[in-house]
Protein backbone atom coordinates (compact mmCIF):
# COMPACT_ATOMS: atom_id res chain seq x y z
CA UNK A 1 0.00 0.00 0.00
CA UNK A 2 1.38 3.42 -0.90
CA UNK A 3 2.02 6.09 1.72
CA UNK A 4 -0.90 8.12 0.30
CA UNK A 5 -3.26 5.20 0.81
CA UNK A 6 -2.02 4.83 4.38
CA UNK A 7 -2.84 8.48 5.07
CA UNK A 8 -6.34 8.01 3.66
CA UNK A 9 -6.84 4.94 5.82
CA UNK A 10 -5.92 6.81 9.01
CA UNK A 11 -7.91 9.95 8.22
CA UNK A 12 -11.05 8.23 6.99
CA UNK A 13 -11.83 6.91 10.47
CA UNK A 14 -12.37 10.48 11.67
CA UNK A 15 -14.28 11.79 8.67
CA UNK A 16 -17.60 13.52 9.15
CA UNK A 17 -20.42 13.17 6.64
CA UNK A 18 -21.56 15.26 3.73
CA UNK A 19 -24.90 16.54 5.11
CA UNK A 20 -26.17 17.49 1.67
CA UNK A 21 -27.59 14.02 1.04
CA UNK A 22 -30.69 12.15 2.22
CA UNK A 23 -30.16 9.75 5.12
CA UNK A 24 -32.56 7.20 6.60
CA UNK A 25 -33.44 7.84 10.25
CA UNK A 26 -36.40 5.49 10.85
CA UNK A 27 -38.98 3.22 9.28
CA UNK A 28 -42.32 4.85 8.52
CA UNK A 29 -44.18 2.66 11.01
CA UNK A 30 -41.79 3.72 13.79
CA UNK A 31 -43.00 7.34 13.76
CA UNK A 32 -46.38 8.24 15.24
CA UNK A 33 -47.88 11.18 17.12
CA UNK A 34 -45.62 10.11 19.98
CA UNK A 35 -42.30 11.91 19.31
CA UNK A 36 -39.30 9.75 18.43
CA UNK A 37 -35.72 10.82 19.11
CA UNK A 38 -33.09 10.07 16.46
CA UNK A 39 -29.50 11.21 15.96
CA UNK A 40 -27.79 11.90 12.64
CA UNK A 41 -24.13 12.80 12.99
CA UNK A 42 -24.30 14.36 16.47
CA UNK A 43 -27.54 16.20 15.72
CA UNK A 44 -30.45 15.16 17.95
CA UNK A 45 -33.78 15.35 16.09
CA UNK A 46 -37.38 14.83 17.18
CA UNK A 47 -39.61 13.08 14.62
CA UNK A 48 -43.39 13.18 14.93
CA UNK A 49 -46.65 13.13 13.01
CA UNK A 50 -49.25 15.86 13.24
CA UNK A 51 -53.03 15.39 13.40
CA UNK A 52 -53.14 14.73 9.64
CA UNK A 53 -50.38 12.12 9.77
CA UNK A 54 -47.83 14.44 8.15
CA UNK A 55 -44.24 13.76 9.23
CA UNK A 56 -42.11 16.56 10.76
CA UNK A 57 -38.54 16.81 12.07
CA UNK A 58 -37.40 19.43 14.57
CA UNK A 59 -34.22 19.95 16.50
CA UNK A 60 -34.66 17.85 19.66
CA UNK A 61 -34.17 20.77 22.02
CA UNK A 62 -36.55 23.12 23.80
CA UNK A 63 -34.90 26.58 23.69
CA UNK A 64 -36.44 27.40 27.08
CA UNK A 65 -34.37 25.02 29.25
CA UNK A 66 -32.56 22.95 26.57
CA UNK A 67 -34.32 19.66 27.42
CA UNK A 68 -35.38 17.15 24.77
CA UNK A 69 -38.63 17.92 22.99
CA UNK A 70 -38.98 14.21 22.22
CA UNK A 71 -39.95 13.71 25.88
CA UNK A 72 -43.12 15.66 25.16
CA UNK A 73 -46.28 15.04 23.16
CA UNK A 74 -48.07 16.23 20.05
CA UNK A 75 -51.05 18.50 20.72
CA UNK A 76 -52.96 19.06 17.49
CA UNK A 77 -50.23 19.99 15.05
CA UNK A 78 -47.76 21.28 17.64
CA UNK A 79 -45.00 19.61 19.64
CA UNK A 80 -45.32 20.27 23.36
CA UNK A 81 -42.35 20.23 25.73
CA UNK A 82 -42.82 17.90 28.71
CA UNK A 83 -41.10 20.30 31.13
CA UNK A 84 -43.14 23.54 31.02
CA UNK A 85 -45.61 22.89 28.21
CA UNK A 86 -44.14 25.27 25.66
CA UNK A 87 -45.39 24.37 22.19
CA UNK A 88 -43.66 24.61 18.82
CA UNK A 89 -45.13 24.49 15.34
CA UNK A 90 -43.71 22.51 12.43
CA UNK A 91 -41.42 25.39 11.39
CA UNK A 92 -39.77 25.40 14.82
CA UNK A 93 -41.36 28.63 16.10
CA UNK A 94 -42.74 28.95 19.62
CA UNK A 95 -46.52 28.83 19.21
CA UNK A 96 -47.79 28.81 22.82
CA UNK A 97 -46.72 29.10 26.46
CA UNK A 98 -49.44 27.95 28.91
CA UNK A 99 -48.59 30.48 31.63
CA UNK A 100 -48.04 33.46 29.34
CA UNK A 101 -49.48 36.63 30.89
CA UNK A 102 -51.90 38.80 28.92
CA UNK A 103 -49.33 41.56 28.59
CA UNK A 104 -46.50 39.23 27.50
CA UNK A 105 -45.46 38.34 23.99
CA UNK A 106 -44.44 34.88 22.88
CA UNK A 107 -40.69 34.28 23.21
CA UNK A 108 -38.86 35.14 20.02
CA UNK A 109 -37.06 31.80 19.83
CA UNK A 110 -36.87 29.25 17.06
CA UNK A 111 -35.38 25.78 16.69
CA UNK A 112 -34.18 24.19 13.49
CA UNK A 113 -36.57 22.42 11.16
CA UNK A 114 -35.19 19.60 9.00
CA UNK A 115 -36.41 18.58 5.58
CA UNK A 116 -37.92 15.12 5.81
CA UNK A 117 -40.01 12.83 3.63
CA UNK A 118 -41.47 9.33 3.52
CA UNK A 119 -40.46 7.05 0.69
CA UNK A 120 -40.38 3.27 0.21
CA UNK A 121 -41.25 2.48 3.82
CA UNK A 122 -38.57 4.71 5.38
CA UNK A 123 -38.16 8.22 6.77
CA UNK A 124 -35.54 10.13 4.79
CA UNK A 125 -33.96 13.23 6.34
CA UNK A 126 -31.77 15.90 4.78
CA UNK A 127 -29.42 17.29 7.48
CA UNK A 128 -27.87 19.95 5.24
CA UNK A 129 -28.83 23.62 5.47
CA UNK A 130 -29.08 24.12 1.70
CA UNK A 131 -31.84 23.25 -0.74
CA UNK A 132 -31.47 19.57 -1.74
CA UNK A 133 -30.03 19.04 -5.19
CA UNK A 134 -30.33 15.24 -4.98
CA UNK A 135 -33.23 12.85 -4.43
CA UNK A 136 -33.39 10.03 -1.86
CA UNK A 137 -32.06 6.71 -3.10
CA UNK A 138 -34.98 4.78 -4.56
CA UNK A 139 -36.03 1.28 -3.48
CA UNK A 140 -38.33 0.29 -6.37
CA UNK A 141 -38.60 -3.25 -5.01
CA UNK A 142 -40.28 -2.07 -1.80
CA UNK A 143 -43.73 -1.73 -3.39
CA UNK A 144 -43.13 -4.09 -6.32
CA UNK A 145 -45.35 -7.16 -5.93
CA UNK A 146 -42.65 -9.53 -7.20
CA UNK A 147 -40.21 -8.85 -4.37
CA UNK A 148 -40.25 -10.20 -0.81
CA UNK A 149 -38.57 -7.92 1.73
CA UNK A 150 -36.76 -8.54 5.00
CA UNK A 151 -35.38 -5.71 7.14
CA UNK A 152 -32.62 -5.99 9.73
CA UNK A 153 -31.35 -3.09 11.85
CA UNK A 154 -27.61 -2.61 12.24
CA UNK A 155 -26.34 -0.89 15.38
CA UNK A 156 -22.56 -0.91 15.61
CA UNK A 157 -20.10 0.94 17.80
CA UNK A 158 -17.89 1.95 14.91
CA UNK A 159 -17.30 4.67 12.33
CA UNK A 160 -19.48 4.34 9.25
CA UNK A 161 -16.43 3.75 7.03
CA UNK A 162 -15.93 0.31 8.58
CA UNK A 163 -19.48 -0.73 7.70
CA UNK A 164 -19.20 0.48 4.10
CA UNK A 165 -15.85 -1.24 3.61
CA UNK A 166 -17.26 -4.46 5.02
CA UNK A 167 -20.18 -4.30 2.57
CA UNK A 168 -17.97 -3.52 -0.42
CA UNK A 169 -15.43 -6.25 0.33
CA UNK A 170 -16.93 -9.48 -0.99
CA UNK A 171 -13.87 -11.49 0.05
CA UNK A 172 -15.13 -11.56 3.63
CA UNK A 173 -17.76 -14.19 2.71
CA UNK A 174 -15.35 -16.54 4.48
CA UNK A 175 -16.77 -15.17 7.74
CA UNK A 176 -20.36 -16.17 7.04
CA UNK A 177 -19.99 -19.76 5.82
CA UNK A 178 -23.50 -21.31 5.54
CA UNK A 179 -25.28 -17.95 5.98
CA UNK A 180 -23.82 -16.46 2.81
CA UNK A 181 -25.62 -16.73 -0.53
CA UNK A 182 -22.37 -16.73 -2.52
CA UNK A 183 -18.79 -18.01 -2.43
CA UNK A 184 -15.49 -17.66 -4.30
CA UNK A 185 -15.89 -13.97 -5.13
CA UNK A 186 -13.32 -12.50 -7.55
CA UNK A 187 -13.09 -8.74 -8.19
CA UNK A 188 -13.22 -8.06 -11.94
CA UNK A 189 -13.54 -4.31 -12.37
CA UNK A 190 -14.27 -1.02 -10.60
CA UNK A 191 -16.13 2.05 -11.87
CA UNK A 192 -16.09 5.27 -9.90
CA UNK A 193 -17.19 8.88 -10.19
CA UNK A 194 -17.84 11.77 -7.80
CA UNK A 195 -20.90 10.13 -6.20
CA UNK A 196 -20.45 6.37 -6.37
CA UNK A 197 -18.14 3.37 -6.59
CA UNK A 198 -19.29 0.22 -8.39
CA UNK A 199 -17.30 -2.96 -7.77
CA UNK A 200 -18.02 -5.86 -10.12
CA UNK A 201 -17.29 -9.37 -8.86
CA UNK A 202 -17.93 -12.84 -10.19
CA UNK A 203 -19.02 -15.43 -7.66
CA UNK A 204 -20.48 -18.87 -7.15
CA UNK A 205 -24.07 -18.66 -5.87
CA UNK A 206 -26.79 -21.08 -4.78
CA UNK A 207 -29.39 -18.32 -5.20
CA UNK A 208 -31.73 -19.38 -8.00
CA UNK A 209 -35.38 -18.81 -7.13
CA UNK A 210 -36.97 -20.12 -10.31
CA UNK A 211 -39.08 -23.06 -9.04
CA UNK A 212 -41.24 -23.55 -5.96
CA UNK A 213 -38.92 -26.21 -4.56
CA UNK A 214 -35.88 -23.98 -5.07
CA UNK A 215 -37.07 -21.66 -2.28
CA UNK A 216 -36.35 -24.45 0.20
CA UNK A 217 -32.61 -24.03 -0.39
CA UNK A 218 -32.82 -20.77 1.57
CA UNK A 219 -33.54 -22.84 4.68
CA UNK A 220 -31.77 -26.16 4.00
CA UNK A 221 -28.06 -25.84 3.14
CA UNK A 222 -27.87 -29.46 1.96
CA UNK A 223 -30.11 -28.60 -1.01
CA UNK A 224 -27.89 -25.82 -2.32
CA UNK A 225 -26.09 -26.14 -5.65
CA UNK A 226 -23.54 -23.53 -6.66
CA UNK A 227 -23.53 -21.89 -10.08
CA UNK A 228 -21.66 -18.84 -11.45
CA UNK A 229 -23.30 -15.42 -11.05
CA UNK A 230 -22.35 -11.76 -11.39
CA UNK A 231 -22.12 -9.97 -8.05
CA UNK A 232 -22.23 -6.15 -8.16
CA UNK A 233 -21.84 -3.96 -5.08
CA UNK A 234 -22.15 -0.18 -5.14
CA UNK A 235 -21.41 2.61 -2.70
CA UNK A 236 -23.92 5.22 -3.82
CA UNK A 237 -22.93 7.87 -1.29
CA UNK A 238 -23.98 7.61 1.48
CA UNK A 239 -25.75 4.25 0.99
CA UNK A 240 -24.95 0.79 -0.41
CA UNK A 241 -26.61 -1.49 -2.96
CA UNK A 242 -25.87 -5.09 -3.96
CA UNK A 243 -27.20 -7.28 -6.78
CA UNK A 244 -26.52 -11.00 -7.17
CA UNK A 245 -27.83 -12.37 -10.45
CA UNK A 246 -31.58 -12.01 -11.03
CA UNK A 247 -32.81 -13.11 -7.65
CA UNK A 248 -31.02 -11.18 -4.95
CA UNK A 249 -30.98 -7.47 -4.05
CA UNK A 250 -29.82 -5.83 -0.82
CA UNK A 251 -29.73 -2.21 0.27
CA UNK A 252 -27.99 -0.75 3.30
CA UNK A 253 -29.38 2.66 4.23
CA UNK A 254 -27.09 4.56 6.56
CA UNK A 255 -27.61 6.84 9.54
CA UNK A 256 -24.14 7.69 10.92
CA UNK A 257 -24.53 8.74 14.56
CA UNK A 258 -21.03 9.94 15.44
CA UNK A 259 -17.36 9.05 14.99
CA UNK A 260 -17.73 5.70 16.73
CA UNK A 261 -21.39 4.78 16.26
CA UNK A 262 -23.43 3.90 13.17
CA UNK A 263 -27.02 2.86 12.64
CA UNK A 264 -28.24 1.39 9.37
CA UNK A 265 -31.14 -0.51 7.86
CA UNK A 266 -30.30 -3.60 5.82
CA UNK A 267 -33.09 -4.49 3.38
CA UNK A 268 -32.99 -7.87 1.63
CA UNK A 269 -35.21 -8.54 -1.39
CA UNK A 270 -35.91 -11.97 -2.85
CA UNK A 271 -37.26 -11.83 -6.42
CA UNK A 272 -40.28 -13.86 -7.52
CA UNK A 273 -40.00 -12.63 -11.12
CA UNK A 274 -39.35 -16.16 -12.41
CA UNK A 275 -42.82 -17.32 -11.36
CA UNK A 276 -44.73 -16.05 -14.39
CA UNK A 277 -47.98 -17.73 -13.31
CA UNK A 278 -47.93 -15.65 -10.13
CA UNK A 279 -48.07 -12.49 -12.23
CA UNK A 280 -51.44 -13.48 -13.65
CA UNK A 281 -53.10 -13.75 -10.25
CA UNK A 282 -55.24 -10.90 -8.82
CA UNK A 283 -53.30 -7.98 -7.39
CA UNK A 284 -54.93 -8.37 -3.98
CA UNK A 285 -53.68 -11.96 -3.76
CA UNK A 286 -50.17 -11.02 -4.84
CA UNK A 287 -50.18 -8.27 -2.21
CA UNK A 288 -51.29 -10.83 0.37
CA UNK A 289 -48.40 -13.14 -0.62
CA UNK A 290 -45.90 -10.28 -0.47
CA UNK A 291 -47.11 -9.10 2.95
CA UNK A 292 -47.36 -12.63 4.35
CA UNK A 293 -43.78 -13.44 3.38
CA UNK A 294 -42.33 -10.18 4.73
CA UNK A 295 -39.37 -11.07 6.95
CA UNK A 296 -38.99 -14.58 5.51
CA UNK A 297 -35.19 -14.22 5.52
CA UNK A 298 -35.01 -12.66 9.01
CA UNK A 299 -32.96 -15.37 10.67
CA UNK A 300 -30.50 -15.41 7.77
CA UNK A 301 -30.14 -11.64 7.64
CA UNK A 302 -29.86 -11.15 11.40
CA UNK A 303 -27.19 -13.85 11.51
CA UNK A 304 -25.12 -12.04 8.91
CA UNK A 305 -25.47 -8.75 10.78
CA UNK A 306 -24.32 -10.25 14.10
CA UNK A 307 -21.19 -11.68 12.52
CA UNK A 308 -20.33 -8.50 10.61
CA UNK A 309 -20.91 -6.17 13.57
CA UNK A 310 -18.54 -8.19 15.74
CA UNK A 311 -15.74 -7.80 13.19
CA UNK A 312 -16.48 -4.12 12.51
CA UNK A 313 -16.45 -3.23 16.20
CA UNK A 314 -13.16 -5.09 16.68
CA UNK A 315 -11.67 -3.06 13.83
CA UNK A 316 -12.81 0.15 15.50
CA UNK A 317 -11.36 -0.83 18.87
CA UNK A 318 -8.04 -1.80 17.29
CA UNK A 319 -7.90 1.60 15.61
CA UNK A 320 -8.67 3.46 18.85
CA UNK A 321 -5.95 1.51 20.67
CA UNK A 322 -3.32 2.19 17.99
CA UNK A 323 -4.35 4.42 15.09
CA UNK A 324 -0.85 4.26 13.58
CA UNK A 325 -0.88 0.51 13.08
CA UNK A 326 -0.84 -0.38 9.39
CA UNK A 327 -3.39 -2.57 7.60
CA UNK A 328 -2.32 -4.72 4.66
CA UNK A 329 -5.20 -4.33 2.21
CA UNK A 330 -5.36 -6.27 -1.08
CA UNK A 331 -8.86 -5.28 -2.26
CA UNK A 332 -8.49 -2.17 -4.40
CA UNK A 333 -12.23 -1.47 -4.18
CA UNK A 334 -11.71 -0.29 -0.61
CA UNK A 335 -9.18 2.33 -1.70
CA UNK A 336 -11.77 3.67 -4.14
CA UNK A 337 -14.38 3.75 -1.38
CA UNK A 338 -12.12 5.67 0.97
CA UNK A 339 -11.32 8.12 -1.81
CA UNK A 340 -15.04 8.76 -2.34
CA UNK A 341 -15.63 9.33 1.38
CA UNK A 342 -12.78 11.84 1.43
CA UNK A 343 -13.97 13.71 -1.64
CA UNK A 344 -17.56 14.01 -0.38
CA UNK A 345 -16.43 15.64 2.86
CA UNK A 346 -13.83 17.81 1.11
CA UNK A 347 -16.61 19.35 -1.00
CA UNK A 348 -17.70 21.22 2.11
CA UNK A 349 -14.30 22.79 2.74
XYZ file of C-alpha atoms in Angstrom:
349
model
C 0.000 0.000 0.000
C 1.383 3.420 -0.900
C 2.022 6.095 1.725
C -0.899 8.117 0.296
C -3.262 5.196 0.805
C -2.020 4.829 4.375
C -2.840 8.483 5.067
C -6.343 8.006 3.657
C -6.840 4.939 5.819
C -5.916 6.809 9.011
C -7.908 9.947 8.216
C -11.052 8.227 6.986
C -11.831 6.907 10.472
C -12.367 10.479 11.666
C -14.281 11.795 8.673
C -17.597 13.518 9.149
C -20.424 13.172 6.637
C -21.560 15.259 3.725
C -24.896 16.545 5.108
C -26.166 17.487 1.667
C -27.588 14.023 1.041
C -30.688 12.147 2.221
C -30.157 9.749 5.122
C -32.565 7.204 6.601
C -33.443 7.839 10.247
C -36.402 5.493 10.845
C -38.982 3.217 9.276
C -42.318 4.845 8.516
C -44.175 2.665 11.014
C -41.793 3.719 13.786
C -43.003 7.338 13.764
C -46.381 8.243 15.235
C -47.879 11.175 17.118
C -45.619 10.106 19.983
C -42.300 11.909 19.308
C -39.302 9.746 18.427
C -35.724 10.824 19.109
C -33.088 10.072 16.460
C -29.495 11.208 15.960
C -27.794 11.905 12.637
C -24.129 12.797 12.991
C -24.298 14.356 16.469
C -27.544 16.196 15.717
C -30.453 15.156 17.950
C -33.785 15.345 16.085
C -37.383 14.828 17.184
C -39.612 13.080 14.621
C -43.388 13.180 14.930
C -46.649 13.133 13.006
C -49.252 15.860 13.236
C -53.027 15.389 13.400
C -53.140 14.732 9.642
C -50.380 12.117 9.767
C -47.829 14.438 8.155
C -44.242 13.764 9.230
C -42.107 16.563 10.764
C -38.540 16.806 12.068
C -37.403 19.430 14.566
C -34.217 19.947 16.503
C -34.664 17.854 19.660
C -34.171 20.773 22.022
C -36.546 23.124 23.800
C -34.901 26.583 23.688
C -36.440 27.397 27.083
C -34.365 25.017 29.252
C -32.563 22.947 26.567
C -34.320 19.655 27.424
C -35.380 17.147 24.769
C -38.631 17.915 22.988
C -38.984 14.213 22.223
C -39.948 13.713 25.885
C -43.125 15.660 25.160
C -46.279 15.040 23.162
C -48.066 16.232 20.047
C -51.047 18.498 20.718
C -52.960 19.058 17.490
C -50.233 19.985 15.052
C -47.756 21.276 17.644
C -44.999 19.609 19.637
C -45.319 20.273 23.356
C -42.353 20.230 25.729
C -42.815 17.901 28.708
C -41.097 20.305 31.134
C -43.140 23.536 31.020
C -45.607 22.886 28.205
C -44.138 25.273 25.663
C -45.391 24.374 22.194
C -43.660 24.605 18.822
C -45.132 24.489 15.339
C -43.712 22.515 12.428
C -41.423 25.387 11.387
C -39.770 25.405 14.825
C -41.358 28.634 16.105
C -42.741 28.950 19.619
C -46.524 28.835 19.209
C -47.786 28.807 22.819
C -46.720 29.099 26.456
C -49.436 27.946 28.910
C -48.588 30.482 31.633
C -48.039 33.460 29.341
C -49.482 36.630 30.892
C -51.898 38.796 28.921
C -49.326 41.563 28.589
C -46.501 39.227 27.504
C -45.457 38.341 23.990
C -44.443 34.878 22.884
C -40.691 34.284 23.213
C -38.856 35.138 20.023
C -37.063 31.805 19.834
C -36.868 29.246 17.064
C -35.384 25.785 16.689
C -34.183 24.188 13.495
C -36.574 22.417 11.165
C -35.194 19.603 9.003
C -36.412 18.579 5.581
C -37.919 15.118 5.812
C -40.008 12.828 3.632
C -41.471 9.334 3.517
C -40.460 7.051 0.689
C -40.378 3.267 0.214
C -41.252 2.483 3.819
C -38.574 4.707 5.376
C -38.162 8.223 6.772
C -35.536 10.130 4.793
C -33.964 13.229 6.341
C -31.766 15.900 4.779
C -29.419 17.288 7.481
C -27.874 19.952 5.242
C -28.833 23.623 5.474
C -29.082 24.118 1.704
C -31.839 23.252 -0.744
C -31.474 19.566 -1.735
C -30.028 19.037 -5.193
C -30.330 15.238 -4.983
C -33.226 12.846 -4.429
C -33.386 10.025 -1.861
C -32.061 6.709 -3.104
C -34.984 4.784 -4.563
C -36.033 1.281 -3.484
C -38.333 0.294 -6.367
C -38.598 -3.254 -5.012
C -40.282 -2.071 -1.795
C -43.729 -1.728 -3.389
C -43.132 -4.088 -6.319
C -45.352 -7.165 -5.927
C -42.652 -9.532 -7.203
C -40.205 -8.851 -4.367
C -40.247 -10.203 -0.811
C -38.567 -7.920 1.728
C -36.757 -8.542 5.001
C -35.382 -5.706 7.145
C -32.615 -5.988 9.727
C -31.349 -3.092 11.849
C -27.607 -2.605 12.237
C -26.345 -0.890 15.379
C -22.564 -0.907 15.612
C -20.096 0.937 17.803
C -17.892 1.951 14.908
C -17.303 4.672 12.334
C -19.483 4.336 9.245
C -16.431 3.746 7.029
C -15.928 0.310 8.584
C -19.476 -0.735 7.698
C -19.203 0.484 4.103
C -15.848 -1.243 3.610
C -17.261 -4.463 5.018
C -20.180 -4.300 2.575
C -17.968 -3.517 -0.417
C -15.434 -6.254 0.327
C -16.931 -9.485 -0.989
C -13.871 -11.488 0.046
C -15.135 -11.562 3.628
C -17.758 -14.188 2.714
C -15.349 -16.544 4.482
C -16.771 -15.172 7.741
C -20.359 -16.171 7.037
C -19.987 -19.760 5.822
C -23.504 -21.305 5.541
C -25.277 -17.951 5.984
C -23.824 -16.459 2.812
C -25.617 -16.734 -0.526
C -22.372 -16.734 -2.516
C -18.794 -18.010 -2.427
C -15.491 -17.663 -4.301
C -15.886 -13.973 -5.133
C -13.324 -12.497 -7.547
C -13.087 -8.743 -8.190
C -13.220 -8.063 -11.939
C -13.539 -4.311 -12.368
C -14.266 -1.017 -10.599
C -16.132 2.048 -11.874
C -16.088 5.267 -9.898
C -17.191 8.883 -10.186
C -17.839 11.769 -7.803
C -20.895 10.134 -6.195
C -20.451 6.367 -6.368
C -18.139 3.372 -6.592
C -19.292 0.218 -8.394
C -17.304 -2.956 -7.773
C -18.015 -5.861 -10.119
C -17.292 -9.374 -8.863
C -17.930 -12.844 -10.191
C -19.018 -15.434 -7.664
C -20.481 -18.869 -7.151
C -24.067 -18.662 -5.872
C -26.786 -21.079 -4.784
C -29.391 -18.316 -5.202
C -31.729 -19.378 -7.998
C -35.378 -18.813 -7.133
C -36.970 -20.123 -10.313
C -39.078 -23.057 -9.037
C -41.243 -23.552 -5.964
C -38.918 -26.206 -4.560
C -35.881 -23.978 -5.072
C -37.075 -21.658 -2.276
C -36.350 -24.446 0.203
C -32.613 -24.035 -0.388
C -32.822 -20.767 1.574
C -33.537 -22.836 4.678
C -31.768 -26.162 4.005
C -28.065 -25.838 3.136
C -27.870 -29.463 1.960
C -30.111 -28.604 -1.007
C -27.891 -25.824 -2.319
C -26.090 -26.136 -5.648
C -23.543 -23.529 -6.656
C -23.534 -21.893 -10.082
C -21.657 -18.843 -11.446
C -23.297 -15.420 -11.055
C -22.355 -11.759 -11.394
C -22.118 -9.965 -8.045
C -22.227 -6.153 -8.165
C -21.845 -3.963 -5.083
C -22.153 -0.185 -5.143
C -21.409 2.606 -2.700
C -23.924 5.221 -3.818
C -22.933 7.866 -1.289
C -23.983 7.609 1.480
C -25.749 4.250 0.990
C -24.948 0.786 -0.406
C -26.611 -1.494 -2.962
C -25.865 -5.092 -3.964
C -27.198 -7.278 -6.780
C -26.523 -11.001 -7.168
C -27.829 -12.366 -10.450
C -31.576 -12.006 -11.026
C -32.812 -13.108 -7.645
C -31.016 -11.180 -4.949
C -30.976 -7.467 -4.053
C -29.819 -5.834 -0.817
C -29.728 -2.207 0.265
C -27.988 -0.753 3.297
C -29.382 2.660 4.231
C -27.091 4.562 6.562
C -27.607 6.840 9.535
C -24.138 7.690 10.916
C -24.531 8.738 14.557
C -21.027 9.936 15.443
C -17.360 9.048 14.989
C -17.726 5.695 16.728
C -21.393 4.779 16.257
C -23.427 3.900 13.169
C -27.018 2.863 12.639
C -28.237 1.393 9.366
C -31.142 -0.507 7.863
C -30.301 -3.604 5.817
C -33.090 -4.490 3.377
C -32.990 -7.871 1.633
C -35.209 -8.539 -1.391
C -35.909 -11.973 -2.853
C -37.255 -11.830 -6.416
C -40.275 -13.861 -7.522
C -40.001 -12.632 -11.122
C -39.347 -16.158 -12.407
C -42.824 -17.324 -11.356
C -44.730 -16.050 -14.389
C -47.983 -17.730 -13.312
C -47.933 -15.650 -10.133
C -48.072 -12.490 -12.232
C -51.441 -13.483 -13.648
C -53.101 -13.746 -10.255
C -55.242 -10.902 -8.819
C -53.300 -7.976 -7.395
C -54.928 -8.367 -3.979
C -53.679 -11.960 -3.755
C -50.168 -11.023 -4.844
C -50.176 -8.268 -2.208
C -51.293 -10.832 0.366
C -48.399 -13.139 -0.617
C -45.902 -10.281 -0.467
C -47.111 -9.098 2.947
C -47.360 -12.629 4.349
C -43.777 -13.442 3.382
C -42.329 -10.178 4.730
C -39.374 -11.065 6.954
C -38.994 -14.579 5.506
C -35.189 -14.220 5.519
C -35.015 -12.656 9.013
C -32.958 -15.368 10.674
C -30.505 -15.414 7.772
C -30.144 -11.635 7.637
C -29.856 -11.155 11.401
C -27.195 -13.851 11.515
C -25.118 -12.043 8.905
C -25.467 -8.753 10.784
C -24.325 -10.245 14.096
C -21.186 -11.682 12.524
C -20.328 -8.498 10.607
C -20.908 -6.173 13.574
C -18.537 -8.195 15.741
C -15.736 -7.797 13.189
C -16.481 -4.125 12.508
C -16.449 -3.232 16.204
C -13.159 -5.088 16.679
C -11.668 -3.060 13.826
C -12.810 0.154 15.498
C -11.364 -0.828 18.869
C -8.043 -1.803 17.291
C -7.898 1.605 15.608
C -8.671 3.455 18.849
C -5.949 1.515 20.665
C -3.323 2.194 17.993
C -4.346 4.422 15.092
C -0.854 4.261 13.584
C -0.882 0.508 13.079
C -0.843 -0.375 9.388
C -3.394 -2.570 7.603
C -2.320 -4.720 4.658
C -5.196 -4.326 2.205
C -5.362 -6.269 -1.080
C -8.861 -5.280 -2.262
C -8.488 -2.168 -4.395
C -12.227 -1.471 -4.184
C -11.709 -0.288 -0.613
C -9.176 2.330 -1.703
C -11.769 3.673 -4.140
C -14.385 3.750 -1.381
C -12.117 5.667 0.967
C -11.320 8.119 -1.813
C -15.041 8.757 -2.342
C -15.632 9.326 1.376
C -12.785 11.841 1.434
C -13.970 13.705 -1.642
C -17.563 14.011 -0.380
C -16.426 15.645 2.865
C -13.835 17.813 1.112
C -16.613 19.348 -1.000
C -17.704 21.218 2.112
C -14.296 22.789 2.740
